mmCIF file of C-alpha atoms (C1' of nucleotides) in Angstrom:
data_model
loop_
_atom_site.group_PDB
_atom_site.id
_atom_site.type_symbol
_atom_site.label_atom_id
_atom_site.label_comp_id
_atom_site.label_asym_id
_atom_site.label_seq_id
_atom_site.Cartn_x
_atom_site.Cartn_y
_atom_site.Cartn_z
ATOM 1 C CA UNK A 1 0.000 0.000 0.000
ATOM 2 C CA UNK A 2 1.275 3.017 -0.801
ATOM 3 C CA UNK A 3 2.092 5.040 2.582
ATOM 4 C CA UNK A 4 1.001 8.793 1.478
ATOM 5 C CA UNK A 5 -2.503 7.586 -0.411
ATOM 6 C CA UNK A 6 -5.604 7.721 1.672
ATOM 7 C CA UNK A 7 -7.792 4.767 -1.014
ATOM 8 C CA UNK A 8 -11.227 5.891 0.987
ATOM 9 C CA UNK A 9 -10.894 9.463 0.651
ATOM 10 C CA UNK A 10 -9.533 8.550 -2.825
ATOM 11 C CA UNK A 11 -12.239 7.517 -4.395
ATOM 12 C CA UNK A 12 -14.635 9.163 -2.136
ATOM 13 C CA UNK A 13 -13.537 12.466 -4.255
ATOM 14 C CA UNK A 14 -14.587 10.492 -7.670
ATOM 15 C CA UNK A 15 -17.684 10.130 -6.062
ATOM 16 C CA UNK A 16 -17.160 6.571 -5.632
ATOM 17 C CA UNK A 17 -18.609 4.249 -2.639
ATOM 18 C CA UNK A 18 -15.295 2.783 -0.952
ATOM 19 C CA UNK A 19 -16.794 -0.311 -1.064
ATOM 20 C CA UNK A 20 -14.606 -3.217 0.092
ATOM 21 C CA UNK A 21 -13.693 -4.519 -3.394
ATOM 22 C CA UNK A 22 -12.666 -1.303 -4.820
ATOM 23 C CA UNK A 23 -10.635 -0.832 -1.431
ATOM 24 C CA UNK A 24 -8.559 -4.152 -1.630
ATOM 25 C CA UNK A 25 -8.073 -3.920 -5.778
ATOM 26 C CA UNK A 26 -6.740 -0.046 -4.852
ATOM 27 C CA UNK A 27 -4.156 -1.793 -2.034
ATOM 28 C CA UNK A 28 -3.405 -4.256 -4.165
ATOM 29 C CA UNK A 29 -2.017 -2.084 -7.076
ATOM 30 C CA UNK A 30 -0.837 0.618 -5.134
ATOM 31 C CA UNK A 31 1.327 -1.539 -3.131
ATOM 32 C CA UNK A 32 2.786 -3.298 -5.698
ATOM 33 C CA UNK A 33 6.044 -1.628 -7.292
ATOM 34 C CA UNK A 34 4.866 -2.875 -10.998
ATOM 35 C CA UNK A 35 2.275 -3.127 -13.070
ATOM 36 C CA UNK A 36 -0.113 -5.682 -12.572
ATOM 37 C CA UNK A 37 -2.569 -7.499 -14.835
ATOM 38 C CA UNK A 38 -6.442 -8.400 -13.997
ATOM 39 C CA UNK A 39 -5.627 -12.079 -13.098
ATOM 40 C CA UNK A 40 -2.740 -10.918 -10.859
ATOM 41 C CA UNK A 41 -4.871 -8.361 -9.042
ATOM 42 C CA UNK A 42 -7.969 -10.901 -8.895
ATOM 43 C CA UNK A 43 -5.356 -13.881 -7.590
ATOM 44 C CA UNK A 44 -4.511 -11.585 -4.987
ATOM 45 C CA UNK A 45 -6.993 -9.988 -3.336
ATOM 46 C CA UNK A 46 -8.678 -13.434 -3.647
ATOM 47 C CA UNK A 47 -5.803 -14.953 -1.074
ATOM 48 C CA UNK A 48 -7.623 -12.371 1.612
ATOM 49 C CA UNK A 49 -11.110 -12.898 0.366
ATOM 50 C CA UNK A 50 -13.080 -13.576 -2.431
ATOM 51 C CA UNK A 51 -14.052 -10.792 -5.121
ATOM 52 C CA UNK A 52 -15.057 -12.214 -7.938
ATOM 53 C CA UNK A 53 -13.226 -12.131 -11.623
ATOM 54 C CA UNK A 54 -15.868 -10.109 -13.090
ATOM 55 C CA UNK A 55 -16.006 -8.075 -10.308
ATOM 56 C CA UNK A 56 -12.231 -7.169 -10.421
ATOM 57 C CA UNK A 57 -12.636 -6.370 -14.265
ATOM 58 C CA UNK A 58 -15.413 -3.720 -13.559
ATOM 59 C CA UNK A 59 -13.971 -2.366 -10.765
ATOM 60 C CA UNK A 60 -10.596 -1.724 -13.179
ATOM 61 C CA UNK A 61 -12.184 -0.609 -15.306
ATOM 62 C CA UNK A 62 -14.032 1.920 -13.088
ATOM 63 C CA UNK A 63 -11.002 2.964 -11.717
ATOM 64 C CA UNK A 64 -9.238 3.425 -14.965
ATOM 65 C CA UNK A 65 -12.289 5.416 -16.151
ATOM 66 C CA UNK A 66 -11.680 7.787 -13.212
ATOM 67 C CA UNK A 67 -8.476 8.209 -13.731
ATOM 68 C CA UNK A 68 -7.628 6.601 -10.324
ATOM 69 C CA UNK A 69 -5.598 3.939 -12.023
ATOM 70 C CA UNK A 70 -3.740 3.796 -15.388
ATOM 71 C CA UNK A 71 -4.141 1.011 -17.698
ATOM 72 C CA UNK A 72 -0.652 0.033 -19.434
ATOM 73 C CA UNK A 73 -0.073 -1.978 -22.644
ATOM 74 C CA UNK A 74 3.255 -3.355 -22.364
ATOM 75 C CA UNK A 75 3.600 -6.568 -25.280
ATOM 76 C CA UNK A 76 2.203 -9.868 -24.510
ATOM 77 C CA UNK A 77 -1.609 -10.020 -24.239
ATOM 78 C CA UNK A 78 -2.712 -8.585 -20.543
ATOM 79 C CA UNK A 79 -3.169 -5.148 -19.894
ATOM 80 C CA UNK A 80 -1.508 -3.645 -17.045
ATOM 81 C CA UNK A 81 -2.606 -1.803 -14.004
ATOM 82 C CA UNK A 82 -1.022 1.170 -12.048
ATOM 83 C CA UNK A 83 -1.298 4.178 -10.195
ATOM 84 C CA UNK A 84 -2.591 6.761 -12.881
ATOM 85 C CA UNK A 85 0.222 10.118 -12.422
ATOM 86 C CA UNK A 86 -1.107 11.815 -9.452
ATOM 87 C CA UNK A 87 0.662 14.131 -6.597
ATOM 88 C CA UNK A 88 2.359 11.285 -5.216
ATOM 89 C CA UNK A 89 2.828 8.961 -7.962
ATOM 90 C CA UNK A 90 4.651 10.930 -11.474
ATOM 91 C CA UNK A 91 4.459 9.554 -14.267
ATOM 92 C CA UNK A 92 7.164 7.342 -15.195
ATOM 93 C CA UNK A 93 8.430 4.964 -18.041
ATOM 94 C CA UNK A 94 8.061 1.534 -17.958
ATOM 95 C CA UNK A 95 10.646 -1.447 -18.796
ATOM 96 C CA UNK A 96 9.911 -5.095 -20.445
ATOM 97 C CA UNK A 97 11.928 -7.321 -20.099
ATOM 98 C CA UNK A 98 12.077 -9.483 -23.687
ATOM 99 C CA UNK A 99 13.315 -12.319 -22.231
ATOM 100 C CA UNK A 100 11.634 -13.016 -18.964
ATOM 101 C CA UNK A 101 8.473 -11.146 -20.030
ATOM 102 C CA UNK A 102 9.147 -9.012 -16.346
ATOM 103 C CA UNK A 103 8.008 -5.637 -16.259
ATOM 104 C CA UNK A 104 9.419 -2.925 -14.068
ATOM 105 C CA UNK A 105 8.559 0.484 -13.665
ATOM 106 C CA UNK A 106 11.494 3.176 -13.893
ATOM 107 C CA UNK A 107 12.206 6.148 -12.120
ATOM 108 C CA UNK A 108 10.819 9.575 -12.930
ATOM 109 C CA UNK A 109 12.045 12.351 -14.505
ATOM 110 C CA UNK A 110 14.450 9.714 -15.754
ATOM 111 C CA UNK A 111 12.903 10.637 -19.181
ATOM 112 C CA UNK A 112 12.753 13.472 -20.731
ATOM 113 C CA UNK A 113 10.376 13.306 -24.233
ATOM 114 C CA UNK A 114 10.304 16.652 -26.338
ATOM 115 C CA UNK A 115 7.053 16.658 -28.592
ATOM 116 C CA UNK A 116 7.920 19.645 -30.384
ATOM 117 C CA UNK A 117 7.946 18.295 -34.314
ATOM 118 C CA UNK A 118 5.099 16.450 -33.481
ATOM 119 C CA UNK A 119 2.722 19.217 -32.173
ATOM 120 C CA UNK A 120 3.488 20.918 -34.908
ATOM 121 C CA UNK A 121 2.374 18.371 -37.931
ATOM 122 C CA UNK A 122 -0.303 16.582 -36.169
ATOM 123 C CA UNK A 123 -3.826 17.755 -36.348
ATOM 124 C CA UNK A 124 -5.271 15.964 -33.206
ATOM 125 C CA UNK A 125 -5.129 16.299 -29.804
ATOM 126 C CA UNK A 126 -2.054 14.675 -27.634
ATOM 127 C CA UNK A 127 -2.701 13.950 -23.931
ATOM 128 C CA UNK A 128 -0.596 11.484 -22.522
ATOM 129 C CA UNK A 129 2.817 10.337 -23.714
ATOM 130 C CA UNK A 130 3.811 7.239 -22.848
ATOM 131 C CA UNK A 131 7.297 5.500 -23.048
ATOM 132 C CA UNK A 132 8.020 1.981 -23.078
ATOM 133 C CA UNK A 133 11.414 0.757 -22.719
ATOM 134 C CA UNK A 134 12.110 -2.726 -23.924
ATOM 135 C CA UNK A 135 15.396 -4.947 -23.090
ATOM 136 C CA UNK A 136 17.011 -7.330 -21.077
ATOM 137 C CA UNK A 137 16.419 -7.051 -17.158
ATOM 138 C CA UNK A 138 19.551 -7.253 -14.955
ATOM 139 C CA UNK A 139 18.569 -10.693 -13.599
ATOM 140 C CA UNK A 140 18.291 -12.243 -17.122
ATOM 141 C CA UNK A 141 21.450 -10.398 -18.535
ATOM 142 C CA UNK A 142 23.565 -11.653 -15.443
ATOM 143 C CA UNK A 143 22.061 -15.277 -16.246
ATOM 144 C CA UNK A 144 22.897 -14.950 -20.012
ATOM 145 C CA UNK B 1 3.566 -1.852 -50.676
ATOM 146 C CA UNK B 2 5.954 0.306 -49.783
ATOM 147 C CA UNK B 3 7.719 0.891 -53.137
ATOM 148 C CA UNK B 4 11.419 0.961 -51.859
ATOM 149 C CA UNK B 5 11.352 -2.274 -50.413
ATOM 150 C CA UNK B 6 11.821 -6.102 -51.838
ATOM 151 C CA UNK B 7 10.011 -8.076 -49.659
ATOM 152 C CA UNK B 8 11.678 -11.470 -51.972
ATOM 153 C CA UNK B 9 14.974 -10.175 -51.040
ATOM 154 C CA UNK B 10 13.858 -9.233 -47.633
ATOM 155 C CA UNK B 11 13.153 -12.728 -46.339
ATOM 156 C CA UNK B 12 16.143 -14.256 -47.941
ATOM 157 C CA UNK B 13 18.285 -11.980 -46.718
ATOM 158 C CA UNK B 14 17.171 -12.962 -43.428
ATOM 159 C CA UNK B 15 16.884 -16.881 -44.090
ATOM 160 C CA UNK B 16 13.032 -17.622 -45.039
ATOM 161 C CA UNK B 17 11.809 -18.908 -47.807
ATOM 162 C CA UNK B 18 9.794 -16.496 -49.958
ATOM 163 C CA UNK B 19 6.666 -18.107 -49.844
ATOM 164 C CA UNK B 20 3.324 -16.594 -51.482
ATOM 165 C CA UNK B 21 1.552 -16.615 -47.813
ATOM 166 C CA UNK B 22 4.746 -14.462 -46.685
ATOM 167 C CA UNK B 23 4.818 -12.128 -49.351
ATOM 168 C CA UNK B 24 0.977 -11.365 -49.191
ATOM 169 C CA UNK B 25 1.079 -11.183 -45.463
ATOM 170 C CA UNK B 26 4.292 -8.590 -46.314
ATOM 171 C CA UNK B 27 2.675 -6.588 -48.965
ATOM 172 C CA UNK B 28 -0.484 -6.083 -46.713
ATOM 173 C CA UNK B 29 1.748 -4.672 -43.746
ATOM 174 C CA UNK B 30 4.029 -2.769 -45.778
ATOM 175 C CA UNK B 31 0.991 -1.125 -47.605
ATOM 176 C CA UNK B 32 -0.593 0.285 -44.893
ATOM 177 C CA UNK B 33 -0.263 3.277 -43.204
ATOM 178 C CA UNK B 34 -0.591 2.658 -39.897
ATOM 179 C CA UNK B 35 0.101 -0.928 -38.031
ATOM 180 C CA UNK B 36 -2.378 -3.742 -38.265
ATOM 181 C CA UNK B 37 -3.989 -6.606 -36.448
ATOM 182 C CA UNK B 38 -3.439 -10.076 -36.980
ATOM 183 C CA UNK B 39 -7.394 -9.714 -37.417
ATOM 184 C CA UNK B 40 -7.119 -7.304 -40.112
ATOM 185 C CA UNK B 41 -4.342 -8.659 -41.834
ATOM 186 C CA UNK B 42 -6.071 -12.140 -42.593
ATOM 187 C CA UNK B 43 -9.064 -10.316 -43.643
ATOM 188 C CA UNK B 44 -7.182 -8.200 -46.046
ATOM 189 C CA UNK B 45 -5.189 -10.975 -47.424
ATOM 190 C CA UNK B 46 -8.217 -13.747 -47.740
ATOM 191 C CA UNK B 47 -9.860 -11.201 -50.008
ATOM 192 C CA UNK B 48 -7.360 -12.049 -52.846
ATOM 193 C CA UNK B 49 -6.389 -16.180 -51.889
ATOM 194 C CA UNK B 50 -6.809 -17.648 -49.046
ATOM 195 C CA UNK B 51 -4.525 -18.023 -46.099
ATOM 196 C CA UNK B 52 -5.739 -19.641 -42.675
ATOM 197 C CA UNK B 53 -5.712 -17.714 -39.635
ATOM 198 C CA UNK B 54 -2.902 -20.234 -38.030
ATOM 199 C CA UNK B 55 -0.698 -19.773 -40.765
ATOM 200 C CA UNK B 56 -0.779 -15.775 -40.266
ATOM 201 C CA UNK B 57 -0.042 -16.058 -36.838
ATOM 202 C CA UNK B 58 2.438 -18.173 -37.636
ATOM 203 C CA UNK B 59 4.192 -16.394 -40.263
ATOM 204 C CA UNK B 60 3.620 -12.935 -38.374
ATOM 205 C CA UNK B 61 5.378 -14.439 -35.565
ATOM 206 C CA UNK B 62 8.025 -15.602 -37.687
ATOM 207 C CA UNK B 63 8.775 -11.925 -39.164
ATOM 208 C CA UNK B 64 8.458 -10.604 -35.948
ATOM 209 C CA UNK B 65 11.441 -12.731 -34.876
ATOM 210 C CA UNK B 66 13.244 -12.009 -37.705
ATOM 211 C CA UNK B 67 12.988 -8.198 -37.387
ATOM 212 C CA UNK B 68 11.452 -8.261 -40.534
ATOM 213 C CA UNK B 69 7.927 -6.761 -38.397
ATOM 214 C CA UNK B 70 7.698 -5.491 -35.440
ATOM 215 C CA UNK B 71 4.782 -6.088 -32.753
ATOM 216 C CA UNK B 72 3.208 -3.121 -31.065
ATOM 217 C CA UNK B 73 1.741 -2.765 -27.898
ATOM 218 C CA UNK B 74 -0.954 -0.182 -28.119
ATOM 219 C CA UNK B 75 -3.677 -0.434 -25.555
ATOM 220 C CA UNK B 76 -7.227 -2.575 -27.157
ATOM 221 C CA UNK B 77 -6.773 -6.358 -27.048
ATOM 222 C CA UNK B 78 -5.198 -6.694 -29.513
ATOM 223 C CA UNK B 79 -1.482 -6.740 -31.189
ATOM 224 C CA UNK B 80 -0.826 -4.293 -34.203
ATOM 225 C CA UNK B 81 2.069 -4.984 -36.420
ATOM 226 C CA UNK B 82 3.819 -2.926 -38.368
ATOM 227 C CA UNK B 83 7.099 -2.753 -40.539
ATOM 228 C CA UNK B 84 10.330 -3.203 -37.873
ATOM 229 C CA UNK B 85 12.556 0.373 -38.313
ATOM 230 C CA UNK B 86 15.514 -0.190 -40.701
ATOM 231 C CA UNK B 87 16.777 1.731 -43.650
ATOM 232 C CA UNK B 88 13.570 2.404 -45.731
ATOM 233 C CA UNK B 89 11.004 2.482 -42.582
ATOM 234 C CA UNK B 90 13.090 4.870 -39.640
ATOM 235 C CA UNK B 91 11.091 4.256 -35.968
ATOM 236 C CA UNK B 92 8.260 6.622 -35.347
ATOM 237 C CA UNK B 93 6.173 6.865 -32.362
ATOM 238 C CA UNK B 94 2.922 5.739 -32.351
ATOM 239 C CA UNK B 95 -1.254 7.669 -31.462
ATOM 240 C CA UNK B 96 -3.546 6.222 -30.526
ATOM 241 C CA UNK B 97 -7.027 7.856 -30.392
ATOM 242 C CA UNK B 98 -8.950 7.208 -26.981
ATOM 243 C CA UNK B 99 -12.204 7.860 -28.382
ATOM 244 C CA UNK B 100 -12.324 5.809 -31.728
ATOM 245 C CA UNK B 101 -9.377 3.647 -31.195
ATOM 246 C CA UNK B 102 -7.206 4.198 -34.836
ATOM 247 C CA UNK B 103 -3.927 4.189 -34.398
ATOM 248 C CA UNK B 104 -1.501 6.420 -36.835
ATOM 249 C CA UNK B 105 1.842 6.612 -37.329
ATOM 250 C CA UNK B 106 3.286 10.241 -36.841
ATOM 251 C CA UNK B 107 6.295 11.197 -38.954
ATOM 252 C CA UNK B 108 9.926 9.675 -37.562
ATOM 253 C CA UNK B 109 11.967 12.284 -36.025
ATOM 254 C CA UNK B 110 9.235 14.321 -34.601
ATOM 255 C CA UNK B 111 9.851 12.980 -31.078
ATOM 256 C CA UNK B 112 13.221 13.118 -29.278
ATOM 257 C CA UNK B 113 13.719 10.893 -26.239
ATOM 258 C CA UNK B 114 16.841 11.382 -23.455
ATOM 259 C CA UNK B 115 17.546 8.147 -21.570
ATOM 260 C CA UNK B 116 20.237 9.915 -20.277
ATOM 261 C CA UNK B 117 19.048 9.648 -16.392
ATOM 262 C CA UNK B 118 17.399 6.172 -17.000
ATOM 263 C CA UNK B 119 20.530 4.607 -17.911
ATOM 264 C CA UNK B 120 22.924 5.831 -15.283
ATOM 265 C CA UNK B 121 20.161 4.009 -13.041
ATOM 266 C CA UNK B 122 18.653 1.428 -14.781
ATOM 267 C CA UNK B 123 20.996 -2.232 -14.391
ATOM 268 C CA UNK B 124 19.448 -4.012 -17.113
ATOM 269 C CA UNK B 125 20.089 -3.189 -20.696
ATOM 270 C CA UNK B 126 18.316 -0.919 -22.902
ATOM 271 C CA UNK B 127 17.651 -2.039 -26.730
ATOM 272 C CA UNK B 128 14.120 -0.582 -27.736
ATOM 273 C CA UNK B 129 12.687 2.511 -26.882
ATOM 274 C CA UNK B 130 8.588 2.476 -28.104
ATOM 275 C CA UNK B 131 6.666 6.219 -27.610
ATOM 276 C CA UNK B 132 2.758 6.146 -27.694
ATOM 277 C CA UNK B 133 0.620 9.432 -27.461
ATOM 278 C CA UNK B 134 -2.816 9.220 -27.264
ATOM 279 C CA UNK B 135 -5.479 11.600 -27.327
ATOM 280 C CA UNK B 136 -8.410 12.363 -29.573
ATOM 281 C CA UNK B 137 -7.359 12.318 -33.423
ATOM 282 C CA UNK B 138 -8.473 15.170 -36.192
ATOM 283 C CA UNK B 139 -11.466 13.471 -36.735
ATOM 284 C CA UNK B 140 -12.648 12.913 -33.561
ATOM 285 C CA UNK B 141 -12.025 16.720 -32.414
ATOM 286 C CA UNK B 142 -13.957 17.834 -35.034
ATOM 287 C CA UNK B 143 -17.127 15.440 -34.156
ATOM 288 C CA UNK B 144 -16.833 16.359 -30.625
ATOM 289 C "C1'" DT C 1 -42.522 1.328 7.727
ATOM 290 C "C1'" DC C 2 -42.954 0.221 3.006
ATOM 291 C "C1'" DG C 3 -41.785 0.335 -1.788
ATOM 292 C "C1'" DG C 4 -38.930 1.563 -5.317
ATOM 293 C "C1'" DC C 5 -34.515 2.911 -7.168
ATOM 294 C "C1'" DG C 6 -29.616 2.784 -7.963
ATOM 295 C "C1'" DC C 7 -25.314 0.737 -7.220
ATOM 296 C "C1'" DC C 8 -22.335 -3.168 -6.424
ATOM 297 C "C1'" DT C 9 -21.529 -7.914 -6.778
ATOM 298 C "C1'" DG C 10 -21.858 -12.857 -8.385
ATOM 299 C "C1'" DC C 11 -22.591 -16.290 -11.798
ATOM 300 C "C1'" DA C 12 -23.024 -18.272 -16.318
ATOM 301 C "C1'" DA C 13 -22.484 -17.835 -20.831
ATOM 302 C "C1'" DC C 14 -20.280 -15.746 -24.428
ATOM 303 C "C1'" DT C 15 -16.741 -13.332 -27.662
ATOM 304 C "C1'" DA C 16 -12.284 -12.305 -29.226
ATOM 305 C "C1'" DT C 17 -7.624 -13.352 -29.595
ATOM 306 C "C1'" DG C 18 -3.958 -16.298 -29.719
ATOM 307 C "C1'" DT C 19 -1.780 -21.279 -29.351
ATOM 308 C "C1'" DT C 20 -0.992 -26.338 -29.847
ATOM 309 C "C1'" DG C 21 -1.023 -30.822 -31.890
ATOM 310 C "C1'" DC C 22 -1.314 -33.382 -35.559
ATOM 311 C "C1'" DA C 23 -1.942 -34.304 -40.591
ATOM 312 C "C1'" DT C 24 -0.821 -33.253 -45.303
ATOM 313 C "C1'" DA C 25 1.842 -31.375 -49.172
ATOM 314 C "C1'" DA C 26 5.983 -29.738 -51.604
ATOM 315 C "C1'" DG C 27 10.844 -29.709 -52.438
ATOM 316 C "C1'" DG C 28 15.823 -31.249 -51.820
ATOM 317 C "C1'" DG C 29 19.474 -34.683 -50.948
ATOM 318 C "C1'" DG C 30 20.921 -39.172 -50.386
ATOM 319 C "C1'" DC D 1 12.543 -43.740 -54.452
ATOM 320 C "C1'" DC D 2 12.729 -42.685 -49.515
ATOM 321 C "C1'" DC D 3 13.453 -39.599 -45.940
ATOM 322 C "C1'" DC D 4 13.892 -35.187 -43.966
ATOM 323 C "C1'" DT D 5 12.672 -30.396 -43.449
ATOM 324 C "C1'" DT D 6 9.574 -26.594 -43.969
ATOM 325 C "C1'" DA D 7 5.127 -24.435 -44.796
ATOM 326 C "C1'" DT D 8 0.401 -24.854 -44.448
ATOM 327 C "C1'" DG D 9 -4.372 -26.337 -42.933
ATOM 328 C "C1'" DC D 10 -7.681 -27.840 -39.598
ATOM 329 C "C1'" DA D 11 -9.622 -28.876 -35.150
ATOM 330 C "C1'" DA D 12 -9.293 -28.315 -30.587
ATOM 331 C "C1'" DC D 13 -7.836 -25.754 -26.911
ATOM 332 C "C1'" DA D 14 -6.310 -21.828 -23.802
ATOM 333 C "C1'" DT D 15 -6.430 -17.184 -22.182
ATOM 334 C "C1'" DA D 16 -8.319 -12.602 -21.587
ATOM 335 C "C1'" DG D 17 -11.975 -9.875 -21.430
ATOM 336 C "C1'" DT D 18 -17.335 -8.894 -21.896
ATOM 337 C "C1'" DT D 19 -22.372 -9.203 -21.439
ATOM 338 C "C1'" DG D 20 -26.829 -10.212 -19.458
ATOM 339 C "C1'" DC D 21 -29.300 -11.050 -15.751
ATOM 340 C "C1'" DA D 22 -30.469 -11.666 -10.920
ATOM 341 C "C1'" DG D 23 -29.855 -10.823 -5.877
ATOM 342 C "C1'" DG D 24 -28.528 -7.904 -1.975
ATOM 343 C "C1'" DC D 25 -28.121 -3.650 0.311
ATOM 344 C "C1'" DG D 26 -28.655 1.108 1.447
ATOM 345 C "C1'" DC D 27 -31.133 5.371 0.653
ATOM 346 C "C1'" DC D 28 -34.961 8.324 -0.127
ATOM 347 C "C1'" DG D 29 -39.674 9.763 -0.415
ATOM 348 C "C1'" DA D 30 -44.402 8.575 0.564
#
DNA sequence: TCGGCGCCTGCAACTATGTTGCATAAGGGG
DNA sequence: CCCCTTATGCAACATAGTTGCAGGCGCCGA
C-alpha cells in the first residue's frame, strides 16, 4: 500500500462508494512496485477474500475510467494496471523485459520526451505520452 | 507496398523462404499506413487467396522474430504490427485515439527521447525505446 | 414502515484473440 | 525412391476480457 494515499478518501472524491472490493483492488495495485494485470490483481486480493473475476474487471475498469488507475499496454496479451500520475505517484516509463516477459517500472524524470515536431504536424489532440522501454532485465542479462 | 522495399529479397536476406503466404502477409503490412492486427491482416489478405488464420499467426510471428515486423503494444486487445525500423522504414512513435481507437503513425523524427538519467540508473540493458501518445485524433475533435 | 430505485456484486455464458497438436503437401538430398 | 525439413491447414484448446441477468443492500420519499 502506498504510505502517502488515503484509497477511501480517494475515491470518495470520484464520487465513488469505498466499497470493500474497490478498497482491496486499490491496495493491491498501489502496493505493488509494478504493473499488474487483472488475473494478478484478482489472484490476490482473492488470497484475503473472495471478489469475484468479473467483479475485479469492472472495478478496473471503473477505476481506470476515473483516472484513479492507469491502464498500461506493455507486449504480450494482458493489460496492465497502475497508479494513474497523481501528486504522489509521477508519471514514469516503464521497462519489459524481452526475455523473462518481467516488467518494471522506472524512475521519474528519468525521461525526458520533447514533442515539439510532433505538435506541430499533427492535427489531433495529444494527452498522454507514454514511453516503453524494452530490453534485457539485470537478472536475465547476469544469467545470459 | 511500400515501393522501396523487396520483400523477396527481404526474407532471404534474413533466411526464409519467400513463400506466397509471406509475401501477401508482407505486402499487406508494408501497404498500410498505420500498423495492423493479426485480425485485419487475414481479412485483407483472404480477399485475394486464401490463407488460414494459423498460418498468419504463424508467419507474423516468424517476421516478428526475424525483425522483418515489429509487434506493437498499443492499448485494445489486440497486437498491431507494423514494418520493424531499418533503412527504408526509420522508428516513429505511435497515437492512438482514446475515443475511436485508430492508431496512426506520426512522422519519424518528430519525437526526441533522453535516456540519459534512466541509464545511469537502470541495471538491465536498454535495446528498444517504443513512444505512444494518445489523445483524440483530427477526426474525432472535429465530431466532438 | 414500506416500496422503489440505484449501485455493487456474483454467476453463467459468451466473444475475441492467440496457441498447440497433428496431418498433409511440396521440395531437396541421399 | 525414400526420408527429412519446412510451410500450411484444420480442429481443438487456452487465455483474456465482456455481457446479461439476478440478488442484496442502502437510501430516499411517501
Amino acid at each position: 500500500m502506498c504510505s502517502r494515499c488515503n484509497y477511501r478518501e480517494i475515491l470518495e472524491r470520484a464520487g465513488l462508494e469505498a466499497t470493500p472490493g474497490r478498497l482491496r483492488v486499490l491496495e493491491v495495485v498501489g502496493g505493488h512496485p509494478a504493473p499488474l494485470s487483472a488475473a494478478d490483481i484478482h489472484r490476490t486480493v482473492n488470497r484475503t477474500g473472495r471478489l469475484d473475476r468479473v467483479t475485479v474487471y469492472r472495478i478496473l475498469d471503473r477505476l481506470v475510467r476515473e483516472k484513479i488507475l492507469q491502464e498500461l499496454s506493455l507486449g504480450g496479451r494482458r493489460r496492465l494496471y497502475g497508479m494513474a500520475p497523481s501528486e504522489h505517484h509521477p508519471p514514469h516509463p516503464h521497462f519489459r523485459c524481452a526475455r523473462c516477459g518481467a516488467v518494471q517500472c522506472l524512475p521519474p524524470g528519468g525521461v525526458r520526451v520533447d514533442l515539439g515536431g510532433v505538435r506541430r504536424v499533427f492535427a489531433g489532440e495529444i494527452r498522454e505520452v507514454e514511453v516503453r522501454l524494452e530490453g534485457l532485465c539485470a537478472n536475465c542479462l547476469s544469467r545470459a
